[in-house]
């Protein structure tokens, strides 16, 4: 029987390792994210990579490397391994000559990769007996939280900026979440959670302020390794806001290397932000460890509109350590790219992933992504959730239709 090999948790800044598994935790004593640790030495002898990979279903197949101790606490919505899809036309369009694959996370329950983090975190909340969860969100995390928590009979209090895409707000309440629009940014929403949690008996599920959403995001890295036959791609581009996905993938790579599942080769991690909200890119360029808050943040790619992130130093470190970089891309280019790539490939890209394509184009042009490199872009969510460009024409049935006019030749 598969079981969790979790042993304890550790402060990501100081390495203090006195935090017990099976207990409720938020941040470390130093106010930084906690990381779950596993008995990888024992697991190395007891588990077989290929047997685990061959298990049916999606992210729950990685039981040994997840924190949940009892199967009865697992909340599942029928997760699957999300497909990686070859995008040769998009590669041509952005000027990349090598392999280009897109991992389509829009196929997960609630149609974004947030399902990974919240599926695990809510299952842990159930295991720990938590009854009321609260969270700030830019949209996709809120709907994933609502969906998994409602199944587990856990109450949710969700706060989002008042210009969050309408579908994110309505899908969240339809799936049983209580949600409020707030006239501020996601970090302002986070302050409401922090201020109300004592009085309301809320557990704070903010990004990296509890340790288990990260464990769920980790499964993205595990899955990529399996899909690439345990030889990771040369470059991974990920649209980044709070940074759990990047930190989670990196943690997965480290654990897999310790287990002997992969070698030491790491992809260069290209952390992509929008020019209207690029605190991590600014800190990276300035050679800083931490990022200052970005004022007047704006971008249509709402998932990456995060003015300030508690895990900033982790993301910046990973970009440096991997030989990658943190880049900001132009908003107009991002919106054009969204239309172009979706149209070329028939993919329901989200605008966040379009930002990653702009970064790939810039990398190919400027030579920091090489023509023979294997590139993976993560489509972090389903484009249907956003206000899409309306490109339809209109026809008047009371006048003759000008058919040739429907297909103008250029
Ligand atoms: C949350 C989100 C992101 C950013 O992910 P982080 O882990 O917070 O960096 C990117 N794209 C979409 C669609 C998202 O919902």
Short mmCIF file of N, CA, C and O in Angstrom, two decimals, residues 216-298:
data_model
loop_
_atom_site.label_atom_id
_atom_site.label_comp_id
_atom_site.label_asym_id
_atom_site.label_seq_id
_atom_site.Cartn_x
_atom_site.Cartn_y
_atom_site.Cartn_z
N UNK A 216 1.30 20.27 -3.65
CA UNK A 216 0.46 19.98 -4.80
C UNK A 216 1.09 20.49 -6.08
O UNK A 216 1.13 19.79 -7.10
N UNK A 217 1.63 21.70 -6.04
CA UNK A 217 2.29 22.28 -7.23
C UNK A 217 3.48 21.43 -7.64
O UNK A 217 3.84 21.36 -8.82
N UNK A 218 4.09 20.81 -6.64
CA UNK A 218 5.23 19.93 -6.90
C UNK A 218 4.88 18.85 -7.92
O UNK A 218 5.72 18.45 -8.74
N UNK A 219 3.62 18.40 -7.91
CA UNK A 219 3.25 17.31 -8.81
C UNK A 219 3.36 17.72 -10.28
O UNK A 219 3.49 16.87 -11.14
N UNK A 220 3.33 19.03 -10.55
CA UNK A 220 3.56 19.51 -11.92
C UNK A 220 4.96 19.09 -12.37
O UNK A 220 5.15 18.58 -13.48
N UNK A 221 5.95 19.29 -11.51
CA UNK A 221 7.33 18.90 -11.83
C UNK A 221 7.49 17.40 -11.96
O UNK A 221 8.20 16.91 -12.85
N UNK A 222 6.84 16.65 -11.08
CA UNK A 222 6.92 15.18 -11.13
C UNK A 222 6.33 14.68 -12.44
O UNK A 222 6.92 13.84 -13.13
N UNK A 223 5.20 15.26 -12.81
CA UNK A 223 4.49 14.84 -14.02
C UNK A 223 5.31 15.17 -15.28
O UNK A 223 5.38 14.36 -16.21
N UNK A 224 5.93 16.35 -15.28
CA UNK A 224 6.76 16.73 -16.43
C UNK A 224 7.89 15.71 -16.60
O UNK A 224 8.16 15.24 -17.71
N UNK A 225 8.51 15.33 -15.49
CA UNK A 225 9.61 14.35 -15.56
C UNK A 225 9.12 13.04 -16.17
O UNK A 225 9.76 12.47 -17.06
N UNK A 226 7.98 12.55 -15.71
CA UNK A 226 7.42 11.31 -16.25
C UNK A 226 7.15 11.43 -17.74
O UNK A 226 7.49 10.55 -18.53
N UNK A 227 6.56 12.55 -18.14
CA UNK A 227 6.20 12.74 -19.55
C UNK A 227 7.42 12.90 -20.45
O UNK A 227 7.36 12.58 -21.63
N UNK A 228 8.53 13.39 -19.90
CA UNK A 228 9.77 13.53 -20.67
C UNK A 228 10.69 12.32 -20.47
O UNK A 228 11.89 12.41 -20.69
N UNK A 229 10.12 11.20 -20.03
CA UNK A 229 10.91 9.98 -19.78
C UNK A 229 12.13 10.25 -18.90
O UNK A 229 13.22 9.77 -19.13
N UNK A 230 11.93 11.10 -17.85
CA UNK A 230 12.92 11.35 -16.81
C UNK A 230 14.15 12.08 -17.31
O UNK A 230 15.20 12.06 -16.69
N UNK A 231 14.02 12.74 -18.47
CA UNK A 231 15.07 13.62 -19.01
C UNK A 231 14.41 14.98 -19.19
O UNK A 231 13.72 15.21 -20.18
N UNK A 232 14.61 15.89 -18.25
CA UNK A 232 13.85 17.14 -18.26
C UNK A 232 14.18 17.98 -19.50
O UNK A 232 15.28 17.87 -20.05
N UNK A 233 13.24 18.84 -19.93
CA UNK A 233 13.51 19.72 -21.07
C UNK A 233 14.63 20.72 -20.72
O UNK A 233 15.01 20.85 -19.57
N UNK A 234 15.13 21.41 -21.74
CA UNK A 234 16.22 22.38 -21.52
C UNK A 234 15.72 23.66 -20.86
O UNK A 234 16.42 24.28 -20.08
N UNK A 235 14.50 24.04 -21.23
CA UNK A 235 13.96 25.32 -20.76
C UNK A 235 12.49 25.13 -20.39
O UNK A 235 11.74 24.49 -21.15
N UNK A 236 12.10 25.65 -19.24
CA UNK A 236 10.68 25.71 -18.90
C UNK A 236 10.30 27.17 -18.71
O UNK A 236 10.97 27.91 -17.98
N UNK A 237 9.24 27.60 -19.39
CA UNK A 237 8.74 28.96 -19.20
C UNK A 237 7.43 28.89 -18.43
O UNK A 237 6.51 28.16 -18.83
N UNK A 238 7.37 29.66 -17.35
CA UNK A 238 6.16 29.64 -16.54
C UNK A 238 5.73 31.06 -16.18
O UNK A 238 6.53 31.83 -15.64
N UNK A 239 4.46 31.42 -16.45
CA UNK A 239 3.96 32.74 -16.05
C UNK A 239 3.80 32.77 -14.53
O UNK A 239 3.10 31.94 -13.96
N UNK A 240 4.45 33.73 -13.89
CA UNK A 240 4.59 33.67 -12.43
C UNK A 240 4.04 34.88 -11.70
O UNK A 240 4.30 36.03 -12.09
N UNK A 241 3.29 34.60 -10.65
CA UNK A 241 2.78 35.64 -9.78
C UNK A 241 3.33 35.42 -8.37
O UNK A 241 4.34 35.96 -7.97
N UNK A 242 2.64 34.55 -7.61
CA UNK A 242 3.08 34.22 -6.26
C UNK A 242 4.29 33.30 -6.24
O UNK A 242 5.07 33.30 -5.28
N UNK A 243 4.44 32.51 -7.28
CA UNK A 243 5.65 31.72 -7.43
C UNK A 243 5.61 30.27 -6.97
O UNK A 243 6.59 29.55 -7.11
N UNK A 244 4.46 29.81 -6.44
CA UNK A 244 4.44 28.41 -5.96
C UNK A 244 4.72 27.39 -7.04
O UNK A 244 5.30 26.35 -6.75
N UNK A 245 4.31 27.68 -8.26
CA UNK A 245 4.51 26.68 -9.31
C UNK A 245 6.00 26.48 -9.57
O UNK A 245 6.48 25.35 -9.64
N UNK A 246 6.73 27.58 -9.69
CA UNK A 246 8.17 27.49 -9.93
C UNK A 246 8.87 26.82 -8.74
O UNK A 246 9.69 25.91 -8.91
N UNK A 247 8.52 27.24 -7.55
CA UNK A 247 9.14 26.66 -6.35
C UNK A 247 8.77 25.18 -6.24
O UNK A 247 9.60 24.34 -5.90
N UNK A 248 7.53 24.87 -6.56
CA UNK A 248 7.07 23.48 -6.49
C UNK A 248 7.78 22.58 -7.49
O UNK A 248 8.22 21.48 -7.15
N UNK A 249 7.92 23.06 -8.72
CA UNK A 249 8.63 22.25 -9.74
C UNK A 249 10.07 22.01 -9.31
O UNK A 249 10.60 20.91 -9.42
N UNK A 250 10.70 23.05 -8.80
CA UNK A 250 12.11 22.96 -8.40
C UNK A 250 12.27 21.95 -7.26
O UNK A 250 13.22 21.17 -7.22
N UNK A 251 11.33 21.98 -6.33
CA UNK A 251 11.35 21.03 -5.20
C UNK A 251 11.19 19.60 -5.73
O UNK A 251 11.87 18.67 -5.28
N UNK A 252 10.31 19.44 -6.71
CA UNK A 252 10.11 18.12 -7.31
C UNK A 252 11.42 17.61 -7.92
O UNK A 252 11.79 16.44 -7.74
N UNK A 253 12.12 18.48 -8.64
CA UNK A 253 13.36 18.06 -9.30
C UNK A 253 14.38 17.62 -8.25
O UNK A 253 15.07 16.60 -8.41
N UNK A 254 14.49 18.37 -7.15
CA UNK A 254 15.46 18.03 -6.10
C UNK A 254 15.11 16.69 -5.46
O UNK A 254 15.99 15.84 -5.24
N UNK A 255 13.84 16.48 -5.18
CA UNK A 255 13.44 15.21 -4.54
C UNK A 255 13.66 14.04 -5.49
O UNK A 255 14.14 12.97 -5.08
N UNK A 256 13.37 14.24 -6.77
CA UNK A 256 13.56 13.15 -7.73
C UNK A 256 15.04 12.82 -7.91
O UNK A 256 15.40 11.66 -8.07
N UNK A 257 15.89 13.84 -7.85
CA UNK A 257 17.33 13.55 -7.97
C UNK A 257 17.81 12.77 -6.74
O UNK A 257 18.56 11.80 -6.87
N UNK A 258 17.34 13.19 -5.55
CA UNK A 258 17.72 12.48 -4.33
C UNK A 258 17.25 11.02 -4.37
O UNK A 258 17.88 10.13 -3.80
N UNK A 259 16.15 10.78 -5.06
CA UNK A 259 15.62 9.42 -5.18
C UNK A 259 16.29 8.63 -6.31
O UNK A 259 16.01 7.45 -6.49
N UNK A 260 17.14 9.29 -7.08
CA UNK A 260 17.77 8.64 -8.21
C UNK A 260 16.84 8.48 -9.42
O UNK A 260 17.12 7.70 -10.32
N UNK A 261 15.73 9.24 -9.42
CA UNK A 261 14.78 9.12 -10.53
C UNK A 261 15.25 9.92 -11.74
O UNK A 261 14.90 9.59 -12.87
N UNK A 262 15.94 11.04 -11.48
CA UNK A 262 16.49 11.85 -12.58
C UNK A 262 17.95 12.17 -12.25
O UNK A 262 18.38 11.99 -11.09
N UNK A 263 18.68 12.65 -13.24
CA UNK A 263 20.06 13.05 -13.02
C UNK A 263 20.13 14.49 -12.53
O UNK A 263 19.11 15.09 -12.19
N UNK A 264 21.34 15.07 -12.50
CA UNK A 264 21.50 16.43 -11.99
C UNK A 264 21.08 17.53 -12.97
O UNK A 264 20.98 18.69 -12.57
N UNK A 265 20.83 17.18 -14.22
CA UNK A 265 20.48 18.22 -15.19
C UNK A 265 19.15 18.89 -14.85
O UNK A 265 18.14 18.24 -14.60
N UNK A 266 19.16 20.22 -14.85
CA UNK A 266 17.93 20.98 -14.56
C UNK A 266 17.59 21.85 -15.76
O UNK A 266 18.50 22.38 -16.42
N UNK A 267 16.31 22.06 -16.00
CA UNK A 267 15.93 23.04 -17.03
C UNK A 267 16.30 24.44 -16.55
O UNK A 267 16.34 24.69 -15.35
N UNK A 268 16.58 25.34 -17.48
CA UNK A 268 16.64 26.75 -17.10
C UNK A 268 15.20 27.21 -16.87
O UNK A 268 14.34 27.02 -17.71
N UNK A 269 14.98 27.79 -15.71
CA UNK A 269 13.62 28.20 -15.37
C UNK A 269 13.44 29.66 -15.76
O UNK A 269 14.13 30.54 -15.24
N UNK A 270 12.55 29.89 -16.72
CA UNK A 270 12.27 31.26 -17.15
C UNK A 270 10.97 31.70 -16.49
O UNK A 270 9.89 31.20 -16.81
N UNK A 271 11.13 32.60 -15.55
CA UNK A 271 10.02 33.10 -14.75
C UNK A 271 9.46 34.32 -15.48
O UNK A 271 10.18 35.30 -15.68
N UNK A 272 8.19 34.25 -15.91
CA UNK A 272 7.66 35.29 -16.77
C UNK A 272 6.62 36.14 -16.03
O UNK A 272 5.68 35.61 -15.44
N UNK A 273 6.82 37.45 -16.10
CA UNK A 273 5.85 38.38 -15.52
C UNK A 273 5.38 39.36 -16.59
O UNK A 273 5.96 39.44 -17.67
N UNK A 274 4.31 40.10 -16.28
CA UNK A 274 3.82 41.13 -17.20
C UNK A 274 4.46 42.46 -16.81
O UNK A 274 4.64 42.74 -15.63
N UNK A 275 4.79 43.28 -17.82
CA UNK A 275 5.49 44.54 -17.55
C UNK A 275 4.71 45.44 -16.59
O UNK A 275 5.31 46.22 -15.85
N UNK A 276 3.38 45.28 -16.54
CA UNK A 276 2.57 46.10 -15.64
C UNK A 276 2.59 45.63 -14.19
O UNK A 276 2.01 46.27 -13.31
N UNK A 277 3.22 44.49 -13.94
CA UNK A 277 3.35 43.97 -12.56
C UNK A 277 4.52 43.00 -12.53
O UNK A 277 4.34 41.80 -12.69
N UNK A 278 5.72 43.54 -12.34
CA UNK A 278 6.92 42.71 -12.47
C UNK A 278 7.90 42.89 -11.30
O UNK A 278 9.08 43.15 -11.50
N UNK A 279 7.41 42.71 -10.08
CA UNK A 279 8.30 42.92 -8.93
C UNK A 279 9.49 41.95 -8.90
O UNK A 279 10.60 42.34 -8.53
N UNK A 280 9.27 40.72 -9.33
CA UNK A 280 10.35 39.72 -9.28
C UNK A 280 11.39 40.02 -10.36
O UNK A 280 12.60 39.90 -10.12
N UNK A 281 10.92 40.44 -11.54
CA UNK A 281 11.85 40.77 -12.62
C UNK A 281 12.70 41.97 -12.24
O UNK A 281 13.91 41.99 -12.49
N UNK A 282 12.08 42.95 -11.59
CA UNK A 282 12.83 44.15 -11.18
C UNK A 282 13.91 43.78 -10.16
O UNK A 282 15.06 44.22 -10.27
N UNK A 283 13.56 42.94 -9.21
CA UNK A 283 14.53 42.53 -8.19
C UNK A 283 15.64 41.68 -8.81
O UNK A 283 16.82 41.82 -8.47
N UNK A 284 15.26 40.81 -9.73
CA UNK A 284 16.25 39.95 -10.41
C UNK A 284 17.26 40.82 -11.16
O UNK A 284 18.48 40.63 -11.04
N UNK A 285 16.76 41.79 -11.92
CA UNK A 285 17.65 42.66 -12.70
C UNK A 285 18.57 43.47 -11.80
O UNK A 285 19.71 43.75 -12.16
N UNK A 286 18.06 43.85 -10.62
CA UNK A 286 18.86 44.67 -9.72
C UNK A 286 19.79 43.82 -8.85
O UNK A 286 20.51 44.34 -8.00
N UNK A 287 19.74 42.49 -9.04
CA UNK A 287 20.59 41.60 -8.25
C UNK A 287 20.17 41.49 -6.79
O UNK A 287 20.97 41.15 -5.93
N UNK A 288 18.90 41.78 -6.52
CA UNK A 288 18.41 41.74 -5.14
C UNK A 288 17.88 40.36 -4.77
O UNK A 288 17.50 39.58 -5.64
N UNK A 289 17.82 40.11 -3.45
CA UNK A 289 17.31 38.83 -2.96
C UNK A 289 15.80 38.89 -2.79
O UNK A 289 15.09 37.94 -3.09
N UNK A 290 15.31 40.03 -2.31
CA UNK A 290 13.87 40.21 -2.10
C UNK A 290 13.33 41.27 -3.06
O UNK A 290 14.07 42.13 -3.52
N UNK A 291 12.01 41.20 -3.30
CA UNK A 291 11.37 42.15 -4.22
C UNK A 291 10.53 43.15 -3.45
O UNK A 291 9.85 42.80 -2.49
N UNK A 292 10.59 44.40 -3.89
CA UNK A 292 9.71 45.41 -3.30
C UNK A 292 8.34 45.34 -3.95
O UNK A 292 8.20 44.93 -5.10
N UNK A 293 7.32 45.83 -3.20
CA UNK A 293 5.96 45.81 -3.73
C UNK A 293 5.86 46.65 -5.00
O UNK A 293 6.47 47.71 -5.09
N UNK A 294 5.12 46.14 -5.98
CA UNK A 294 4.90 46.85 -7.25
C UNK A 294 3.63 47.69 -7.11
O UNK A 294 2.55 47.14 -6.87
N UNK A 295 3.75 48.99 -7.27
CA UNK A 295 2.58 49.86 -7.11
C UNK A 295 1.81 49.97 -8.43
O UNK A 295 2.39 49.84 -9.50
N UNK A 296 0.50 50.20 -8.32
CA UNK A 296 -0.38 50.35 -9.49
C UNK A 296 -0.26 49.22 -10.49
O UNK A 296 -0.14 49.42 -11.70
N UNK A 297 -0.26 48.00 -9.96
CA UNK A 297 -0.11 46.82 -10.82
C UNK A 297 -1.27 46.71 -11.80
O UNK A 297 -2.42 46.92 -11.43
N UNK A 298 -0.95 46.41 -13.04
CA UNK A 298 -2.02 46.17 -14.01
C UNK A 298 -1.56 45.20 -15.08
O UNK A 298 -0.42 45.24 -15.54
#
